[in-house]
Short mmCIF file of C-alpha atoms in Angstrom, two decimals:
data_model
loop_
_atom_site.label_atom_id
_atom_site.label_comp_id
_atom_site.label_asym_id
_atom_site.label_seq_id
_atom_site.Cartn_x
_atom_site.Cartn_y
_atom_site.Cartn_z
CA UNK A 1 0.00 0.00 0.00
CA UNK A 2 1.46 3.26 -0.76
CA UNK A 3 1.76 6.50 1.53
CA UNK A 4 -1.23 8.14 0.04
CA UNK A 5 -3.12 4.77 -0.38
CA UNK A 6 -2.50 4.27 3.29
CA UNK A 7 -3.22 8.17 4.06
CA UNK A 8 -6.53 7.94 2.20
CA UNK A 9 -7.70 4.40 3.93
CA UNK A 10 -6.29 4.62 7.44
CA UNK A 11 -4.02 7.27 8.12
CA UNK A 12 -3.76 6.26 11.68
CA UNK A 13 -0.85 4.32 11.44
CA UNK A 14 1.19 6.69 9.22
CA UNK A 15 4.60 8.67 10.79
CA UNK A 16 3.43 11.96 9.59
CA UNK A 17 0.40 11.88 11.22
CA UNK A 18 2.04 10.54 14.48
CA UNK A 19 4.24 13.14 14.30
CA UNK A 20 1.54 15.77 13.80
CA UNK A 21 -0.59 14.68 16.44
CA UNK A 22 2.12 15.05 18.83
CA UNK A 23 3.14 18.39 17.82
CA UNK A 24 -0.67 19.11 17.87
CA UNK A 25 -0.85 18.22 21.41
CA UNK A 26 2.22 19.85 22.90
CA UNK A 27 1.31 23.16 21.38
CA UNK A 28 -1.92 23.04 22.54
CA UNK A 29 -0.65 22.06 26.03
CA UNK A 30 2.25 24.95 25.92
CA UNK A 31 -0.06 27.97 24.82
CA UNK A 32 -3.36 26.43 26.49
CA UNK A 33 -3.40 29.98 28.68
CA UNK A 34 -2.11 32.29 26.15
CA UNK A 35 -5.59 31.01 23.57
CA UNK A 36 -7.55 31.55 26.51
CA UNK A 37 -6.49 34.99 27.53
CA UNK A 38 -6.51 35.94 23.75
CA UNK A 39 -9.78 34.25 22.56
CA UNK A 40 -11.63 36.04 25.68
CA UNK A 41 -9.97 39.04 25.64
CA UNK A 42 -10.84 39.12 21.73
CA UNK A 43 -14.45 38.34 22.23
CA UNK A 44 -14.82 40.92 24.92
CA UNK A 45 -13.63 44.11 22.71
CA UNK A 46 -15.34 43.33 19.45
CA UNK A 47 -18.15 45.44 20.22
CA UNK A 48 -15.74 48.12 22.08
CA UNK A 49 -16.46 51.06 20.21
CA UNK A 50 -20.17 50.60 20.36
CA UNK A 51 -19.43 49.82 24.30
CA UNK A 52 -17.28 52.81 24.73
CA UNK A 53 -20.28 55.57 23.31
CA UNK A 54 -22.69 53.55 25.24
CA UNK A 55 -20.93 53.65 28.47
CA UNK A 56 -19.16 57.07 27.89
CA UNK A 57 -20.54 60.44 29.12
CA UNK A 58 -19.55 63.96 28.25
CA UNK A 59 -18.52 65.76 31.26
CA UNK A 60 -20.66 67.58 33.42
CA UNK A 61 -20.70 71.92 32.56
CA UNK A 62 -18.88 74.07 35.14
CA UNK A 63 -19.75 77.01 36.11
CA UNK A 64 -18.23 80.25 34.36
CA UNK A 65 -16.62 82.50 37.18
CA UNK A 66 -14.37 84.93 36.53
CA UNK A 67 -11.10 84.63 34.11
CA UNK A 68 -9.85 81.18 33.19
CA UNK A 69 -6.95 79.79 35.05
CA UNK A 70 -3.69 79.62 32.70
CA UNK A 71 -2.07 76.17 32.23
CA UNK A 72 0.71 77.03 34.52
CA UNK A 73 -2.11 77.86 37.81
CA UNK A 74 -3.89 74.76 36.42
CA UNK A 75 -0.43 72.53 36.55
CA UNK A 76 0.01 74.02 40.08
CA UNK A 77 -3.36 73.39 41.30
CA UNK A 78 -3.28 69.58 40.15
CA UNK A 79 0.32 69.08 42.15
CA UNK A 80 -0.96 70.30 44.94
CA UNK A 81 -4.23 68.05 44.99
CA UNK A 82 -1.76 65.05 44.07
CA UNK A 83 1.67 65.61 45.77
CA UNK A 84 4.34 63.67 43.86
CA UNK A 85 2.88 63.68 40.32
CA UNK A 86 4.00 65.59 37.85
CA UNK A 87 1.80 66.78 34.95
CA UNK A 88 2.65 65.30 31.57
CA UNK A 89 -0.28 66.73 29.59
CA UNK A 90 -3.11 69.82 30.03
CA UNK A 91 -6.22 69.47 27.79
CA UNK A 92 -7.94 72.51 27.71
CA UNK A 93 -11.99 72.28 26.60
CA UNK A 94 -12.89 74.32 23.37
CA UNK A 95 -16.73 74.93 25.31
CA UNK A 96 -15.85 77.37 27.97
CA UNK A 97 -18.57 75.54 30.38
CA UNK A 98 -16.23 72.13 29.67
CA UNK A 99 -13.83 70.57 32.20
CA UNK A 100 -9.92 70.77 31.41
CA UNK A 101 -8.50 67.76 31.60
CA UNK A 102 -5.11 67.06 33.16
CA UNK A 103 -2.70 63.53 32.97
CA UNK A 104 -0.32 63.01 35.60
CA UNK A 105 2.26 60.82 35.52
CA UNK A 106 3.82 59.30 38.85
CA UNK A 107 6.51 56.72 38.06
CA UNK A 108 4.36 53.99 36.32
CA UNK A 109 1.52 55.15 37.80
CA UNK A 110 -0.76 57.69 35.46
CA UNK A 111 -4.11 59.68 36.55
CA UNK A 112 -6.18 61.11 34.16
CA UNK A 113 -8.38 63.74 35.84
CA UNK A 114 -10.68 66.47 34.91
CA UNK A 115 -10.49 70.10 37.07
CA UNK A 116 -12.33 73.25 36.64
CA UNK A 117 -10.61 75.89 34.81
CA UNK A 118 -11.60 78.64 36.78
CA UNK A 119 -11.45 77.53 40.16
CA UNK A 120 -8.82 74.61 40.09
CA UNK A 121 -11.12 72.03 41.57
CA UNK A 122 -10.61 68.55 41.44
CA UNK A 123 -13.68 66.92 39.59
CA UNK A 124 -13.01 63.01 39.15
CA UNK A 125 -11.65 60.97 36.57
CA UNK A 126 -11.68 61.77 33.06
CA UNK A 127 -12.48 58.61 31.99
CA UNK A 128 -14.67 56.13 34.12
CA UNK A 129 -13.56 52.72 35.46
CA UNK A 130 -16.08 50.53 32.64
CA UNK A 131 -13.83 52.60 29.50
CA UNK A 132 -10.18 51.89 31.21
CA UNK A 133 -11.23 48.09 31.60
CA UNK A 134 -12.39 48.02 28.04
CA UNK A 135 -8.68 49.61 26.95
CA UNK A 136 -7.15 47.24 29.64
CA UNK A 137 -8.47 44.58 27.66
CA UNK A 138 -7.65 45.96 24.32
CA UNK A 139 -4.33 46.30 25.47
CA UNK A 140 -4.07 42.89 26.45
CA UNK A 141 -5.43 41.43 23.07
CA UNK A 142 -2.61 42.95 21.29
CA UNK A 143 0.15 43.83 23.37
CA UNK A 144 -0.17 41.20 26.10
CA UNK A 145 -0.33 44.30 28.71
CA UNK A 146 3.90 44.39 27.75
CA UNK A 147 3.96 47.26 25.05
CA UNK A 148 6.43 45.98 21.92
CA UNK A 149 7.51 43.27 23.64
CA UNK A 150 4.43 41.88 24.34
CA UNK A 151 3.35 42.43 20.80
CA UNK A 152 6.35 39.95 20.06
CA UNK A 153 5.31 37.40 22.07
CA UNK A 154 2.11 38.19 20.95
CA UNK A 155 2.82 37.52 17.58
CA UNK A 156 4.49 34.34 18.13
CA UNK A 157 1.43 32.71 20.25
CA UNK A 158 -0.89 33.71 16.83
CA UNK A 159 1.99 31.74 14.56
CA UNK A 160 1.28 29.13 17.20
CA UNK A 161 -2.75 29.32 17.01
CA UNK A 162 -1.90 28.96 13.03
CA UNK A 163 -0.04 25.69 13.39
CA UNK A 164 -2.54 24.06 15.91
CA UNK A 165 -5.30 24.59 13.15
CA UNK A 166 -3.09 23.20 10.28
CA UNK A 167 -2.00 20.30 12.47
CA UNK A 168 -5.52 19.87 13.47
CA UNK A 169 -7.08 19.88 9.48
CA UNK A 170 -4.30 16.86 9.67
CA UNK A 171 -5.12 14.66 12.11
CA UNK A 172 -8.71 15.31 11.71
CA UNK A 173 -8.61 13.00 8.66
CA UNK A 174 -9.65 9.71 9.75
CA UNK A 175 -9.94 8.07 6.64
CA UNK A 176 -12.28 7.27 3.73
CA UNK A 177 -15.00 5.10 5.43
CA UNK A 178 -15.23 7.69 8.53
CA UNK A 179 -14.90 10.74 7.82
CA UNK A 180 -18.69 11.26 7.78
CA UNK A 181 -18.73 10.81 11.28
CA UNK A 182 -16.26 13.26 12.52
CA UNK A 183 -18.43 15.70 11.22
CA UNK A 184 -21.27 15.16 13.87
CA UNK A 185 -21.49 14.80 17.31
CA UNK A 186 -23.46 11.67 18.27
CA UNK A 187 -25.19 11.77 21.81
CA UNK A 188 -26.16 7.87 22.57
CA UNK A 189 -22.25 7.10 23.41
CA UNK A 190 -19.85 7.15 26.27
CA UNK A 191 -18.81 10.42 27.75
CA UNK A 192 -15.30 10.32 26.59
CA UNK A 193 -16.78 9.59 23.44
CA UNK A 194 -18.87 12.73 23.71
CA UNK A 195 -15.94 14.54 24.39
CA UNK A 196 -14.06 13.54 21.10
CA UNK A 197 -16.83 14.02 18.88
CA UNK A 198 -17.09 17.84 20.52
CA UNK A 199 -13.34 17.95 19.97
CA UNK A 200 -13.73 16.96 16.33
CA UNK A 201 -16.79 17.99 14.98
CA UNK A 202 -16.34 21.54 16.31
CA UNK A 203 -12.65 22.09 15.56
CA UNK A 204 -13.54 20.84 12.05
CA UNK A 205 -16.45 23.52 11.53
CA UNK A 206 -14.49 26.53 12.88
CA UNK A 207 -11.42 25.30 11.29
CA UNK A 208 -11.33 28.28 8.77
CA UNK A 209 -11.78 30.90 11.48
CA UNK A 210 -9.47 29.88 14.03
CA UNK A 211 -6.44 29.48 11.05
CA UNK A 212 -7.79 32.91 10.02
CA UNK A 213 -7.52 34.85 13.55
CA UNK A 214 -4.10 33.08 13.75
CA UNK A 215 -3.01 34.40 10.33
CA UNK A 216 -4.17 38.14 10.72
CA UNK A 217 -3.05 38.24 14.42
CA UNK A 218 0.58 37.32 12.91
CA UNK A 219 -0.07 40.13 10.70
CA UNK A 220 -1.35 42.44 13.41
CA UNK A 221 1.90 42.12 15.01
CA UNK A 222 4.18 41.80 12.23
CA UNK A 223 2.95 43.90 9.62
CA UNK A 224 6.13 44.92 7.62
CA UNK A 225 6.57 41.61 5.95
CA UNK A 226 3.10 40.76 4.75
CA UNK A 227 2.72 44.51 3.28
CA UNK A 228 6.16 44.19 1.29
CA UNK A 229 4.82 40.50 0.08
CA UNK A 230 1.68 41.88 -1.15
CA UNK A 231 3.65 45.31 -2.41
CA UNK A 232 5.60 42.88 -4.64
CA UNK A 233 2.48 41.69 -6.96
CA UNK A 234 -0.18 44.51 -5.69
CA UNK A 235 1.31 47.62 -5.37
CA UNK A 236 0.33 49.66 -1.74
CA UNK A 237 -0.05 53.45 -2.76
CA UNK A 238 3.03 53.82 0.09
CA UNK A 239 0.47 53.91 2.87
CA UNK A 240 0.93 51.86 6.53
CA UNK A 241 -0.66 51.61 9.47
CA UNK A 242 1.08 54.10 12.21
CA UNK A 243 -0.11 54.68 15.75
CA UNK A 244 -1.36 57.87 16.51
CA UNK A 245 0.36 59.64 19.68
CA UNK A 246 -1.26 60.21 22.88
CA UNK A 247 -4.56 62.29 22.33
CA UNK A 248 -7.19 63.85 24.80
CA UNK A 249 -9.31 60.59 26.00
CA UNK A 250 -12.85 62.97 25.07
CA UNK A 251 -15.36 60.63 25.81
CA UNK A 252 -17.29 61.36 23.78
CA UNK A 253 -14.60 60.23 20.30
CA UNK A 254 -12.76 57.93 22.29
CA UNK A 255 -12.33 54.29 20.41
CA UNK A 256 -9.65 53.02 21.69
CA UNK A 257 -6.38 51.95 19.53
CA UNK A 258 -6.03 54.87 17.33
CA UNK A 259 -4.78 54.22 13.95
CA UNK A 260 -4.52 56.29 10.86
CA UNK A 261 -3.18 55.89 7.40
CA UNK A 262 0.19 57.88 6.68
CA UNK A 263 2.17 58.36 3.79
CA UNK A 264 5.52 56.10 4.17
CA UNK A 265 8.32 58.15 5.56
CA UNK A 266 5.76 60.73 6.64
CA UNK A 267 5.33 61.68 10.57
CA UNK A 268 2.48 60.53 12.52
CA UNK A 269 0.07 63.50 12.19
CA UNK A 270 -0.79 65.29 15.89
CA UNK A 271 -4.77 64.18 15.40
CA UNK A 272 -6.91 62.09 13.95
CA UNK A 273 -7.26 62.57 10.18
CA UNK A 274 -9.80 60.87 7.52
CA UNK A 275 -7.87 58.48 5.47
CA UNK A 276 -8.01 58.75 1.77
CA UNK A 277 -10.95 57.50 0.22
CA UNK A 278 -9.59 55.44 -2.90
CA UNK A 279 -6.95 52.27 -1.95
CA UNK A 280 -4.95 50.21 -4.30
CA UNK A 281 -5.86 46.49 -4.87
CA UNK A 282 -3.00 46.13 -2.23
CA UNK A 283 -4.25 48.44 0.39
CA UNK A 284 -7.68 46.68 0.59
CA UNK A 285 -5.65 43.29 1.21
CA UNK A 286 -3.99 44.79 4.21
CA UNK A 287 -7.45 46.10 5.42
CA UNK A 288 -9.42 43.03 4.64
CA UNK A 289 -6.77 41.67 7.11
CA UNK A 290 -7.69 43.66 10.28
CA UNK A 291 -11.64 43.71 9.13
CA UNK A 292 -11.06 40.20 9.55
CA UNK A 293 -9.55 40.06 12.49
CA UNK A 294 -11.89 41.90 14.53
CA UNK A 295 -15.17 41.26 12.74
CA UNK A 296 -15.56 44.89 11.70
CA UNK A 297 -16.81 45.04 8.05
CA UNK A 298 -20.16 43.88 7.93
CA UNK A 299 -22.63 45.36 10.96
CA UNK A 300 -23.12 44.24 14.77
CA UNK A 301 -24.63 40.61 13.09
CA UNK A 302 -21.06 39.43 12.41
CA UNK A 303 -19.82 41.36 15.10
CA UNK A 304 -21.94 39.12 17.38
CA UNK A 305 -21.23 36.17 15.50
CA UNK A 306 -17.56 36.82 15.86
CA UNK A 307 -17.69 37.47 19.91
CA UNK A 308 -19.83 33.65 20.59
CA UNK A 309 -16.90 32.03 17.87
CA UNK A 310 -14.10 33.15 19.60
CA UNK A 311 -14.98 31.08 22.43
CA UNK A 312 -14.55 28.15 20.20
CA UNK A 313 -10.97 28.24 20.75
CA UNK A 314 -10.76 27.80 24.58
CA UNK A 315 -13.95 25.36 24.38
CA UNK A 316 -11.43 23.50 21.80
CA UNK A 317 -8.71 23.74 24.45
CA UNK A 318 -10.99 22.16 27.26
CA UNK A 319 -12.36 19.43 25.48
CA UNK A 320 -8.69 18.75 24.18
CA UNK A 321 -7.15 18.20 27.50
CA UNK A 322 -9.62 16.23 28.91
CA UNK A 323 -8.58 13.61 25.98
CA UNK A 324 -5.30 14.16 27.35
CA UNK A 325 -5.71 13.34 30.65
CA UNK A 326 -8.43 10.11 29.58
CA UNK A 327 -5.40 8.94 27.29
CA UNK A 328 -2.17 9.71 28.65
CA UNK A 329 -2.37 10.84 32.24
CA UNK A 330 -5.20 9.25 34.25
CA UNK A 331 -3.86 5.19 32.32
CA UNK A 332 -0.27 5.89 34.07
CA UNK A 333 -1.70 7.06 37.34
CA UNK A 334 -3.67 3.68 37.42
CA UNK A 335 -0.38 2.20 36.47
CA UNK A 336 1.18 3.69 39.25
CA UNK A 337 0.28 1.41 42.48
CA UNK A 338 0.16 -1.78 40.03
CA UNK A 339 3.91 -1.40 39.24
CA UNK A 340 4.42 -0.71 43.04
CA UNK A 341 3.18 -3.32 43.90
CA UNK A 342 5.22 -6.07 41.51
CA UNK A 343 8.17 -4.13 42.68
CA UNK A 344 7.34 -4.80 45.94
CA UNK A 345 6.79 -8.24 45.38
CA UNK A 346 10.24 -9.08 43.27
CA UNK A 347 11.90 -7.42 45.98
CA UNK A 348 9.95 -9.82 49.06
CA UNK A 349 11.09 -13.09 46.74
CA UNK A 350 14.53 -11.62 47.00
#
């Protein structure tokens, strides 16, 4: 029987497959946390910028009394409400009845605060507890709460995600008389039996979504090499993704990770700026690759369908172990006392 005679028939016994199903299962086992943290973090923040206009408020009007305060009385009047901080940035409100807004930096500790400009008062946070959770969690979706370096990382966990799907489209193949019934899960059997078919039938229906948030997240954090592969047969009109620097956290505009589309070489303009409307063949690639990604081109309906799917992945991880631990770990526990005791026993007839 040849390899792909055997392959097609019963694939079981092959090398390859062996081979596969063990890197399969040690990559699952090594970044088990990291596709939980990522696959829940992911599903939280899909519908972020809807969450952030829904939970955000403009700030309550102050009262107009007198002359404003200049930036310097301001900078004084925050330092003295917060000894130890120094101011790193002073907002002031276009509205005259608005709030100024003040960020204060105290080793890695940073307060974001909003005072009245005519008094100096001290009127709460700037941005409310529900907002900096959703950013906390943006933040560790794509930079694993670690700035650049966790981006690395970041990136190499999604190269891992990709290689558990391919390995899984592998192994899934159980050969040409079966394969019907990997594709269903069958409830008149055994628990552990149960628990395969889950494993199986599942991870073969989401198979296409879990290699594509594996893909794009590779690209999300290592964008350079897929736009100069796709500049090479679809041109990019010179344009990349650049992140904006640190802007006034209005709640009212606030969305998050701010990105903007830049002319190569150009700097990073000071605000937010409407890209250009028409895009090479290239540049809609590189979008389609974040629209992806987060489930952001096609209304809340795949937005929604996007946050229940990625909790496939750690449901995949759950039902995966437990196969583990019914295969490989719970047999040599029961092994355990068995071999104790013939040990025991050769050493007695001793």
């Amino acid at each position: 029987m040849t390899f792909v005679e055997q392959w097609v028939r019963r694939p079981q016994n092959l090398w390859l497959r062996k081979a596969l199903f063990q890197i399969h299962l040690w990559t699952g086992i090594g970044v088990g946390l990291y596709v939980f943290l990522i696959s829940v973090s992911g599903s939280a923040i899909v519908f972020r910028n809807e969450l952030y206009k829904t939970l955000g408020r403009k700030p309550d009007p102050v009262a107009i009394s007198g002359p404003r305060l200049s930036e310097a009385e301001l900078k004084k009047a925050a330092q003295q409400s917060y000894p130890g901080y120094s101011v790193t940035f002073v907002f002031a409100a276009k509205q005259p009845n608005q709030p100024t807004e003040i960020w204060m930096r105290r080793g890695g500790t940073q307060k974001q605060r909003l005072f009245d400009p005519y008094t100096g008062r001290d009127l709460g946070e700037s941005v409310p507890k529900s907002i900096r959770f959703l950013a906390w969690l943006a933040d560790l979706h794509t930079n694993l709460l670690y700035k650049e370096t966790g981006r690395l990382w970041n990136g190499i966990g999604a190269a891992f995600i990709t290689l558990l799907s391919l390995s899984g489209a592998v192994i899934w193949w159980p050969g040409i008389r079966t394969w019907r019934r990997s594709l269903t899960i069958h409830s008149r059997v055994g628990w552990k039996r149960l628990n395969w078919d889950l494993h199986s039938a599942v991870g073969f229906w989401t198979l296409a979504f879990i290699f594509m948030w594996g893909f794009t997240g590779v690209y999300v954090c290592f964008p350079t090499p897929f736009q100069r592969a796709i500049d090479s047969f679809a041109p990019l009109e010179q344009y990349k993704l650049v992140e904006l620097p640190p802007a006034p956290p209005s709640l009212e505009r606030n969305s998050g990770v701010r990105f903007v589309l830049v002319a190569d070489g150009d700097a990073p303009p000071p605000r937010r700026v409407r890209p250009p409307r028409h895009f090479s063949t290239g540049d809609k690639i590189i979008r389609w690759f974040t629209w992806l990604h987060f489930g952001n081109f096609a209304g809340w309906r795949v937005k929604a369908l996007w946050t229940l799917l990625g909790f496939v992945p750690p449901f995949l991880l759950v039902t995966g172990v437990i196969m583990w631990l019914n295969r490989v770990i719970i047999p040599k526990l029961r092994r355990a006392p068995a071999l104790e005791r013939e040990l025991s026993e050769a050493v007695s007839a001793e």
